[in-house]
Coordinates of C-alpha atoms in Angstrom, one line a residue:
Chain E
X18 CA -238.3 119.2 90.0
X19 CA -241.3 118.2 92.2
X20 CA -242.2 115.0 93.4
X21 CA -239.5 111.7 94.2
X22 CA -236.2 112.9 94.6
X23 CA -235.6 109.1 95.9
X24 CA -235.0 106.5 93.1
X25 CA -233.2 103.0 93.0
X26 CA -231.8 103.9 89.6
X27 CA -230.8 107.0 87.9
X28 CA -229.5 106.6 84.6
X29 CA -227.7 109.9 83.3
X30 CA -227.9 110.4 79.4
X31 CA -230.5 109.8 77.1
X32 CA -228.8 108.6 74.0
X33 CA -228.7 104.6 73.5
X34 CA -226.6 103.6 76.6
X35 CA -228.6 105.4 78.7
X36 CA -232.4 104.3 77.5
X37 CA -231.5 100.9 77.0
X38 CA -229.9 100.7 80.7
X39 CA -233.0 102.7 81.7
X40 CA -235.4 100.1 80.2
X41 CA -234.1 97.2 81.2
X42 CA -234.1 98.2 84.8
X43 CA -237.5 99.4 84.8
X44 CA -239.0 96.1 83.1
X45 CA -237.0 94.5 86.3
X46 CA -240.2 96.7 88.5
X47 CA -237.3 98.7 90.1
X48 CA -238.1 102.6 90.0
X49 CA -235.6 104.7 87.8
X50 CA -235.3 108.0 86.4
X51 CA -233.5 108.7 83.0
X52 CA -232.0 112.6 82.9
X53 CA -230.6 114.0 80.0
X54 CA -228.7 117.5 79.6
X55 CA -230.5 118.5 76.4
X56 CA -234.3 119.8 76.2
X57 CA -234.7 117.0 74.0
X58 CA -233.9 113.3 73.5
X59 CA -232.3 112.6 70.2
X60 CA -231.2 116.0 69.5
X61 CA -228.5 116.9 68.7
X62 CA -227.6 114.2 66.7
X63 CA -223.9 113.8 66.7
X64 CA -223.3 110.4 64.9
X65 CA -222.6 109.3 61.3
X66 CA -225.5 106.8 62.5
X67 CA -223.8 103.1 61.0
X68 CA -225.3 100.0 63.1
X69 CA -225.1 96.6 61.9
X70 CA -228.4 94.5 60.7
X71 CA -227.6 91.6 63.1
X72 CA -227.4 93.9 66.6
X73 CA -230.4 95.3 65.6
X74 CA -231.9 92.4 64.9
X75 CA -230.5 91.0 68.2
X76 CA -232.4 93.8 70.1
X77 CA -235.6 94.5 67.8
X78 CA -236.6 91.1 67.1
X79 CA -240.2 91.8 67.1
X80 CA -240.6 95.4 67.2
X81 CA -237.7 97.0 64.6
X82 CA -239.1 100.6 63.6
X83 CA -239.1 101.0 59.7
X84 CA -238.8 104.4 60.7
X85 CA -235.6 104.1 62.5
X86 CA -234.1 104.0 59.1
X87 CA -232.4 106.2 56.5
X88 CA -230.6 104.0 53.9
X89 CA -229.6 100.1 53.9
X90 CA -226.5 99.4 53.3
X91 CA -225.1 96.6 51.2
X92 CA -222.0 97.4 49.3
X93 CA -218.8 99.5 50.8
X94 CA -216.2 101.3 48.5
X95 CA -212.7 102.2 50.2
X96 CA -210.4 105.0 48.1
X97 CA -206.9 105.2 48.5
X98 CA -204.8 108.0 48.5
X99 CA -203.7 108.1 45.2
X100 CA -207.6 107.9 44.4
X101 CA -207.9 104.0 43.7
X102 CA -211.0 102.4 44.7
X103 CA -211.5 98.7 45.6
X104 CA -215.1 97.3 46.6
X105 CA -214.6 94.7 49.4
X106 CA -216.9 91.8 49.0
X107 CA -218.7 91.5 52.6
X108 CA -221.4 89.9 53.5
X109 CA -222.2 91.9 56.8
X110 CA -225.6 94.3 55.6
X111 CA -226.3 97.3 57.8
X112 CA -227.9 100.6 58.1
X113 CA -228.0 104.5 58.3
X114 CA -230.0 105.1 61.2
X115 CA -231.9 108.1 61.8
X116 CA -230.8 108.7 65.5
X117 CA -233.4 111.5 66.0
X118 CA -235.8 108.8 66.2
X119 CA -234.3 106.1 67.1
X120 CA -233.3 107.8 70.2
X121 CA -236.4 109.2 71.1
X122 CA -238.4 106.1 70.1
X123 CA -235.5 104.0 72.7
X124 CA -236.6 106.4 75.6
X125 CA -240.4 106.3 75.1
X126 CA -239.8 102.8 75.6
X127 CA -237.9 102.6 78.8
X128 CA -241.0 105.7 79.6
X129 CA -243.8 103.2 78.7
X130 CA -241.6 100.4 81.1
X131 CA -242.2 102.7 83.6
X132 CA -239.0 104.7 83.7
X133 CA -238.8 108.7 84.7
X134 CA -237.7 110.9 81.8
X135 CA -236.5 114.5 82.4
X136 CA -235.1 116.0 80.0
X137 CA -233.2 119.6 80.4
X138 CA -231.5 118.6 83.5
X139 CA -227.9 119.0 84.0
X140 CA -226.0 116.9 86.1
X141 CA -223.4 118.9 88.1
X142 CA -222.0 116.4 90.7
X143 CA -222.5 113.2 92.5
X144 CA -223.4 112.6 96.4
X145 CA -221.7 110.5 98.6
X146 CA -222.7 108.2 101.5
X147 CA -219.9 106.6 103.3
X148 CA -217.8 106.6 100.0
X149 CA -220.4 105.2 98.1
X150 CA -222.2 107.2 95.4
X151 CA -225.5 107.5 96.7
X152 CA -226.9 110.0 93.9
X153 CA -226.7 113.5 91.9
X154 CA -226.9 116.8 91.9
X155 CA -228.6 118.1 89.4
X156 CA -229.9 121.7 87.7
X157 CA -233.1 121.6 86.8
X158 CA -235.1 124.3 85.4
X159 CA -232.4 126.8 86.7
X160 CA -232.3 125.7 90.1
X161 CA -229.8 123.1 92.3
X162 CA -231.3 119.8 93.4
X163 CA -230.5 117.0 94.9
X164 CA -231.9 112.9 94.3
X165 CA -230.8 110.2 95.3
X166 CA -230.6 106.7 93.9
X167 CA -229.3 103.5 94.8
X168 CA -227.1 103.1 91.6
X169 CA -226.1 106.0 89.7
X170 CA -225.5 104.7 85.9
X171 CA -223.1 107.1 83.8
X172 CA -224.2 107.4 80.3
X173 CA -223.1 110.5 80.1
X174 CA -221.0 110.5 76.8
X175 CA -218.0 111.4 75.7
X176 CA -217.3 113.7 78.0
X177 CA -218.1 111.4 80.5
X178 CA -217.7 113.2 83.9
X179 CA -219.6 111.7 86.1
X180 CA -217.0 108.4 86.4
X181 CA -214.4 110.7 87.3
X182 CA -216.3 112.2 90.0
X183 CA -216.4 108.8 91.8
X184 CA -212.8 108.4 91.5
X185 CA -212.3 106.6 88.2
X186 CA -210.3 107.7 85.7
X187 CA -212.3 108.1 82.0
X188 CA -210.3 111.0 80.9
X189 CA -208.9 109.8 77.0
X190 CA -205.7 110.0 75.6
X191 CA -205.4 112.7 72.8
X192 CA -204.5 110.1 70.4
X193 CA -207.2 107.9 71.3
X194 CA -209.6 110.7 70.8
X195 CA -210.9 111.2 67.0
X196 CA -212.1 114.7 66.3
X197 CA -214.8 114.7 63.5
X198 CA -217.0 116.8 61.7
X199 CA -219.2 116.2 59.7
X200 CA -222.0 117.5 57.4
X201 CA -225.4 116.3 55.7
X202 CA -225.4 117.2 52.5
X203 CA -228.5 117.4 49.9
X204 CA -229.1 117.3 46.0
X205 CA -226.1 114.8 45.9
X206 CA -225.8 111.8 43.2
X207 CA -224.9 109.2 46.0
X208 CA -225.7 105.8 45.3
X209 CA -227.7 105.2 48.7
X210 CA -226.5 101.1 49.3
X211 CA -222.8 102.0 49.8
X212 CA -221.1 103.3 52.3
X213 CA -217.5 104.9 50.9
X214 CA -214.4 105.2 53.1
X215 CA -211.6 107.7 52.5
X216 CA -208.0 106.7 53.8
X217 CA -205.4 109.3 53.3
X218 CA -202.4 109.6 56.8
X219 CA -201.7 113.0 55.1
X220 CA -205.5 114.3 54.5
X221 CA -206.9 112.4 57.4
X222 CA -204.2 111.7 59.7
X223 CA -205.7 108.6 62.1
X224 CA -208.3 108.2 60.8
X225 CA -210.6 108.5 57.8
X226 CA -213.4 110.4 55.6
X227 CA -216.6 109.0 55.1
X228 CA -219.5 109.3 52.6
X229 CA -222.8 107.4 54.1
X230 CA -226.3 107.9 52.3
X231 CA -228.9 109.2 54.4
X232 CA -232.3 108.3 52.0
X233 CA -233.4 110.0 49.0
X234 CA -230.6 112.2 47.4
X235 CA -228.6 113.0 51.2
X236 CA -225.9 111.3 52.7
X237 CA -223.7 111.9 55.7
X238 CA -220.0 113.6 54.4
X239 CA -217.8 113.5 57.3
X240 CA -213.9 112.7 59.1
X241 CA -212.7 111.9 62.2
X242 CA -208.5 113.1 62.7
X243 CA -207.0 111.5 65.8
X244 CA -206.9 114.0 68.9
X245 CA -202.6 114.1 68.8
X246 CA -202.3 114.3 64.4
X247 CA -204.1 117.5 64.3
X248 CA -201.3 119.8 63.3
X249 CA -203.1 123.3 63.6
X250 CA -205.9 122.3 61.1
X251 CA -209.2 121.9 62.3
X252 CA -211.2 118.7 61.0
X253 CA -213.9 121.5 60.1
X254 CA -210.9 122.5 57.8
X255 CA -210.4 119.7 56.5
X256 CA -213.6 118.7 56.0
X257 CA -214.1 121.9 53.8
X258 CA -210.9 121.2 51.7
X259 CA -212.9 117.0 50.9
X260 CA -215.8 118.9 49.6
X261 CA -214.5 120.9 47.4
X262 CA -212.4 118.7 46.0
X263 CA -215.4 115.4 46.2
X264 CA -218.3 117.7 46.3
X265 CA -218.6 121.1 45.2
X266 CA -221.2 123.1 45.6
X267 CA -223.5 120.7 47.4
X268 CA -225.9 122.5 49.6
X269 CA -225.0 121.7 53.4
X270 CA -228.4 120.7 55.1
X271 CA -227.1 120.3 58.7
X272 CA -224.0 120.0 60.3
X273 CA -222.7 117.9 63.7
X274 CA -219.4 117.6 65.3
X275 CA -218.1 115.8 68.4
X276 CA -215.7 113.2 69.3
X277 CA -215.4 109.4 69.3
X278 CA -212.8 107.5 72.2
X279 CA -211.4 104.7 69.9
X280 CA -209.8 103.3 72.9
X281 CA -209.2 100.2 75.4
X282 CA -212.0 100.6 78.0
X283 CA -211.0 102.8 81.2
X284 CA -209.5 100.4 83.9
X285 CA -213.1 100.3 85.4
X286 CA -216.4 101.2 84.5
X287 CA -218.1 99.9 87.8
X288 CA -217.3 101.4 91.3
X289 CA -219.5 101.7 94.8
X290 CA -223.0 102.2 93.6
X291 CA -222.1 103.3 90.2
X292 CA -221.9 102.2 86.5
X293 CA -220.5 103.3 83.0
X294 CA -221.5 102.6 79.8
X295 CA -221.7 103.9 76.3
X296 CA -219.0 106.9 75.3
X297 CA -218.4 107.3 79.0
X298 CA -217.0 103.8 79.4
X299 CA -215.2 103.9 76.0
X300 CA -217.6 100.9 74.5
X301 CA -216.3 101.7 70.9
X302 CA -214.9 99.8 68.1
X303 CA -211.6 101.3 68.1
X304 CA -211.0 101.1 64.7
X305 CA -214.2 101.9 63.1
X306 CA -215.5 104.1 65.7
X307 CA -218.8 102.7 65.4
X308 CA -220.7 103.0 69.4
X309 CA -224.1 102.8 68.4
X310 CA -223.9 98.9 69.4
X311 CA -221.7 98.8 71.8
X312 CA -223.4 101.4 73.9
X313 CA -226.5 99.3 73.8
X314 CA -225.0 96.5 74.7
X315 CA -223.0 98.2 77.4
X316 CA -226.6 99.9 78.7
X317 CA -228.6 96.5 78.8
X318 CA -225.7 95.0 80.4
X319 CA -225.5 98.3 83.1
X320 CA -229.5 98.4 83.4
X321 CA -229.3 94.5 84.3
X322 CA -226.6 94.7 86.7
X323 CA -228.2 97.5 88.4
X324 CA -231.5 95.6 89.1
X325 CA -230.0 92.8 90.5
X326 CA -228.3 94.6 92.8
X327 CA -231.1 96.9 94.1
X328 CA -233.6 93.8 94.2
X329 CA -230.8 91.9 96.4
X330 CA -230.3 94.5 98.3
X331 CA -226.7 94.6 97.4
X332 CA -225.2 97.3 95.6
X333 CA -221.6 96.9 97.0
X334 CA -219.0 97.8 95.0
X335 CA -217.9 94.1 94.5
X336 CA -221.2 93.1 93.5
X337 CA -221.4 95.8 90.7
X338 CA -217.8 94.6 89.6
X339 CA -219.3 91.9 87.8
X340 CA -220.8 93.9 84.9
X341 CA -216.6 94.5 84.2
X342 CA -216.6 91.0 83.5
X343 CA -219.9 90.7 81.5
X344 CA -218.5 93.3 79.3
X345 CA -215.5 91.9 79.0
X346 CA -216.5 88.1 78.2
X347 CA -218.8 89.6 75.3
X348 CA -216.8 92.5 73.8
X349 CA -213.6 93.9 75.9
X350 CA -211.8 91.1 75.4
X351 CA -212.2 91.7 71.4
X352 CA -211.9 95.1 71.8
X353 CA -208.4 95.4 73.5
X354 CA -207.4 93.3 70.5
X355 CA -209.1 96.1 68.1
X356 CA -207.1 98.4 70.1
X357 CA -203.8 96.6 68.7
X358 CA -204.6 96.9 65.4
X359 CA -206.3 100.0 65.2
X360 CA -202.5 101.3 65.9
X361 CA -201.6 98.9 63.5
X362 CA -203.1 100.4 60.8
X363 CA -202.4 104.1 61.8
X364 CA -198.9 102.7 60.9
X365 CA -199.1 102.6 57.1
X366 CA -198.2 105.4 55.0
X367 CA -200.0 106.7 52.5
X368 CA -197.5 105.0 50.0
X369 CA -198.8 101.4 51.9
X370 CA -202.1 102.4 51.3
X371 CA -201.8 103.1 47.6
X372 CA -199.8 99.7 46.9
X373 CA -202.2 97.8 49.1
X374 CA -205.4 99.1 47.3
X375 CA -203.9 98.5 43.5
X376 CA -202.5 94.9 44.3
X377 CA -205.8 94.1 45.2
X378 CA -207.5 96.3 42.2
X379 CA -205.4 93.4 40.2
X380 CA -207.4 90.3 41.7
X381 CA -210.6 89.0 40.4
X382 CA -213.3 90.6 42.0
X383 CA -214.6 87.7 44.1
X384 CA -211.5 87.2 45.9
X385 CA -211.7 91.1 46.4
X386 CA -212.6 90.2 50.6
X387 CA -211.8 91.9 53.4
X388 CA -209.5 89.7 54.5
X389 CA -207.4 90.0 51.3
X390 CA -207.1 93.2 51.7
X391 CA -205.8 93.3 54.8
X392 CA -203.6 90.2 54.1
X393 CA -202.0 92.3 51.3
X394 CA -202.1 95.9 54.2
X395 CA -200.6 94.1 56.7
X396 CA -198.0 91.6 55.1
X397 CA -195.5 92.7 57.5
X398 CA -197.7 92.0 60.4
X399 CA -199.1 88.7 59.9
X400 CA -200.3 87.6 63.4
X401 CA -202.8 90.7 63.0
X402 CA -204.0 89.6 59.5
X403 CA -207.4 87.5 60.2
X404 CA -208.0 89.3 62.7
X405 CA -208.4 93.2 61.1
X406 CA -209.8 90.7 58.3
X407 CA -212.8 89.6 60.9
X408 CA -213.3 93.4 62.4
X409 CA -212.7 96.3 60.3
X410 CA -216.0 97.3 59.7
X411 CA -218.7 99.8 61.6
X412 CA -220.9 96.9 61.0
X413 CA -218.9 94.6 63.0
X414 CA -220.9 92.7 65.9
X415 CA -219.7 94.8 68.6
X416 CA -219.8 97.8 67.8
Chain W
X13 CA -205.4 130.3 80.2
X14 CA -207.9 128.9 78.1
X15 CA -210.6 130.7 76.6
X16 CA -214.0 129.4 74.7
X17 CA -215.1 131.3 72.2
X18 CA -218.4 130.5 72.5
X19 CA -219.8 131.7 68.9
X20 CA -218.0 128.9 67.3
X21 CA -218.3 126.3 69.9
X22 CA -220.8 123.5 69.8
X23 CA -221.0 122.1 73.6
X24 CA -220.1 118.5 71.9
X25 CA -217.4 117.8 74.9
X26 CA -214.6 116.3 73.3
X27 CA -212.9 118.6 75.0
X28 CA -214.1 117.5 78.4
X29 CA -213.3 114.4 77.3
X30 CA -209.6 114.7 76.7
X31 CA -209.1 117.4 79.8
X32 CA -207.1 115.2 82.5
X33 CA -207.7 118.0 85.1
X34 CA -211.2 117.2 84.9
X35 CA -211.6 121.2 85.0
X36 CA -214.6 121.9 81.9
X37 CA -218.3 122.2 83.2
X38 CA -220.2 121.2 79.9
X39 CA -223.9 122.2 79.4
X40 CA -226.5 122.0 76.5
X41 CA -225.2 125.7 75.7
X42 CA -222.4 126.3 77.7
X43 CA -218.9 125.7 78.8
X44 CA -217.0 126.8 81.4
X45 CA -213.2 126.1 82.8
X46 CA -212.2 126.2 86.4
X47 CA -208.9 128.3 85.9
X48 CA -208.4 127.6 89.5
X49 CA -208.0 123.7 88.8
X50 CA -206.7 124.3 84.8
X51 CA -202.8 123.6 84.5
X52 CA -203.2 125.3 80.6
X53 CA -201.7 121.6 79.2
X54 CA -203.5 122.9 75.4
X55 CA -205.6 119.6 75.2
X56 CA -209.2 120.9 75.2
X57 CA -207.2 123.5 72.3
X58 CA -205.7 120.8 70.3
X59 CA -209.0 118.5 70.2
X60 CA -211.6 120.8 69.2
X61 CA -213.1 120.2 65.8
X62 CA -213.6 124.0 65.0
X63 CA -211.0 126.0 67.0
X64 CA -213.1 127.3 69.7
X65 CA -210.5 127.2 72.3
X66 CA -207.6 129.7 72.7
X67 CA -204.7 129.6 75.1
X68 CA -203.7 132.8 76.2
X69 CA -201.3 134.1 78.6
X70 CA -202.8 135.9 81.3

């Protein structure tokens, strides 16, 4: 790579997390450069692609991109076990994105801040000054190099390496790892307002099946299995065996795969001139597994910190610390409690399930709300109650 | 040992994810483990979405 190999920032990862942290530092006048494994931003997509309306809105007040979009979503269906289906009443509204653009429309814009974008560059380790990170090194173009930045932010997903090369522990727990597959499939009959969940402990052990429409006659057909309930079949196998029983013979227009930490956050996400955020700081919901939103949050919040510390000249260690707490007063503090009852729910049998969905089949419809539901899931639990009520869905503010 | 069988894997790094040895080197299009560093512990094997990871003795 020719020209500065010097930066104040260098943001690594080009999905949400790292754009939005990118951006924001760069509208702050501080130089930064955005690097991103891949040849190019947005691809591959490996997302069901659920946000909620209001984060969006939140973020895009002005300039939302129609294109950004694949289906709205108004209605949710969940299907027991044994087949029953209840339709929660909600009034959160939401959408499918289309991450390909979305992603690539989030860089441009931290690019036309006045961020530097490479794309197809690999980064292989971190350098040190003094114990501090002090920047990376990188393969680009087939060759070693070596830049250096002031603050190093990790957005580097879910495998999220670079956090544990500075000495901070980001590796997840099996359990708290979901491993999902998923397919788009075409020529399907889905009704493209409703997003459908699948809850099965024996088909989808820890965690669920989803159906979300993806415009015109597509939709998303995927499941997430949690990392330690495997048992020796694949989610791709799994996957296969839901089609054929929900969707035969639908043609298969793409498929993605990867995994989603539904987990606490590590211990820390900040050290001595570095930052986490996104996947590589675990800034999921832990029971939806929704990290569109949260990884935004997390990157604005990382790109903010970052300035301030370069234009004060201060990018100590304890002055970085305090994006721990801004995380924490607007999400961590929720999501240790989503945590709870994410292992709450993994809990009820499959018998539960069933029972839970046809008591509430039996109510009138309008009192058919989320918090019922989970009233009637979690009688045996009752502190948990208003709380799963509140958050169990990928819609939910934070993620 | 732990072997990739890199016709089925997808370079998604769940694997890395999970791996506490911190041993995988993840690329667009490839992935590599440090046997030096890898203790065999069968993570990166049990997480994978589509079986592309094989323990073997060796």
């Amino acid at each position: 790579m020719r020209g500065n190999q010097k930066y104040d920032i260098i943001v690594v990862g080009g999905g949400p997390a790292g754009s939005l942290a990118a951006h924001t530092a760069a509208e702050a006048g501080i130089s930064v450069l955005l690097l991103e494994k891949d040849p190019e931003i947005g691809c591959p997509v490996r997302c069901a692609e659920a946000i909620g309306e209001d984060v969006l809105q939140e973020f895009f007040p002005q300039d939302f991109g129609q294109h950004w979009i694949s289906a709205s979503i108004k209605r949710f269906k969940f299907v027991a076990p044994d087949g029953t289906e209840i339709y929660p009443r909600v009034d959160i509204r939401g959408y499918v994105l289309d991450r390909k653009h979305f992603d690539a429309d989030l860089a441009a814009r931290a690019a036309k801040s006045g961020a530097a974008i490479k794309t197809g560059a690999n980064v292989t380790g971190l350098l040190f000054d003094g114990g501090k990170v002090s920047g990376v090194k990188c393969q680009i173009d087939g060759s070693e190099t070596e830049i250096k930045g002031q603050v190093i932010i990790a957005a580097d997903g879910v495998e999220s390496r670079l956090g544990r090369w500075a000495g901070i522990s980001t590796s997840v727990a099996l359990r708290d790892m979901e491993s999902c597959y998923q397919v788009t499939l075409g020529n399907l009959p889905v009704e493209q307002d409703m997003c459908v969940f699948y809850f099965s402990q024996t088909d989808f052990p820890g965690g669920y099946a989803w159906i979300f429409p993806k415009g015109e006659d597509r939709a998303h057909v995927g499941l997430g299995i949690a990392g330690n309930q495997i048992h020796g079949i694949s989610p791709e196998e799994r996957l296969n065996k839901f089609i054929e029983r929900y969707l035969p013979g639908a043609p298969c227009l793409s498929v993605s795969i990867g995994g989603v930490p539904c987990a606490n956050r590590p211990s820390r996400i900040s050290g001595a001139g570095i930052l986490l955020a996104g996947d590589a700081a675990c800034q999921t919901n832990p029971i939806s597994g929704g990290g569109i939103a949260g990884a935004m949050v997390g990157g604005r919040m990382a790109g903010q910190v970052a300035a301030e510390a370069v234009l004060k000249g201060n990018v100590s260690e304890k002055f970085l610390n305090r994006y721990e707490k801004m995380w924490d007063n607007r999400v961590g503090r929720n999501q240790r409690l989503y945590y709870k009852i994410k292992l709450a729910i993994q809990k009820l049998s499959d018998q539960d399930l069933n029972e839970t969905a046809r008591a509430i089949q039996r109510l009138p419809q309008k009192q058919q709300t989320l918090i019922k539901i989970f009233q009637t899931a979690l009688k045996y639990k009752p502190a948990l109650v208003l709380e799963v009520a509140k958050l169990f869905s990928p819609f939910s503010r934070e993620a | 040992m732990i072997q990739v069988d890199n016709d089925r894997c997808d370079f998604c790094g769940t694997c890395v994810g999970v791996c506490p040895e911190n041993c995988m080197n993840l690329g667009a299009a490839y992935l590599e483990i440090e046997e030096d560093i890898c203790t065999s512990c069968s993570y990166c094997v049990l997480i994978c979405p589509v079986k592309a990871l094989e323990i073997y003795e060796g």
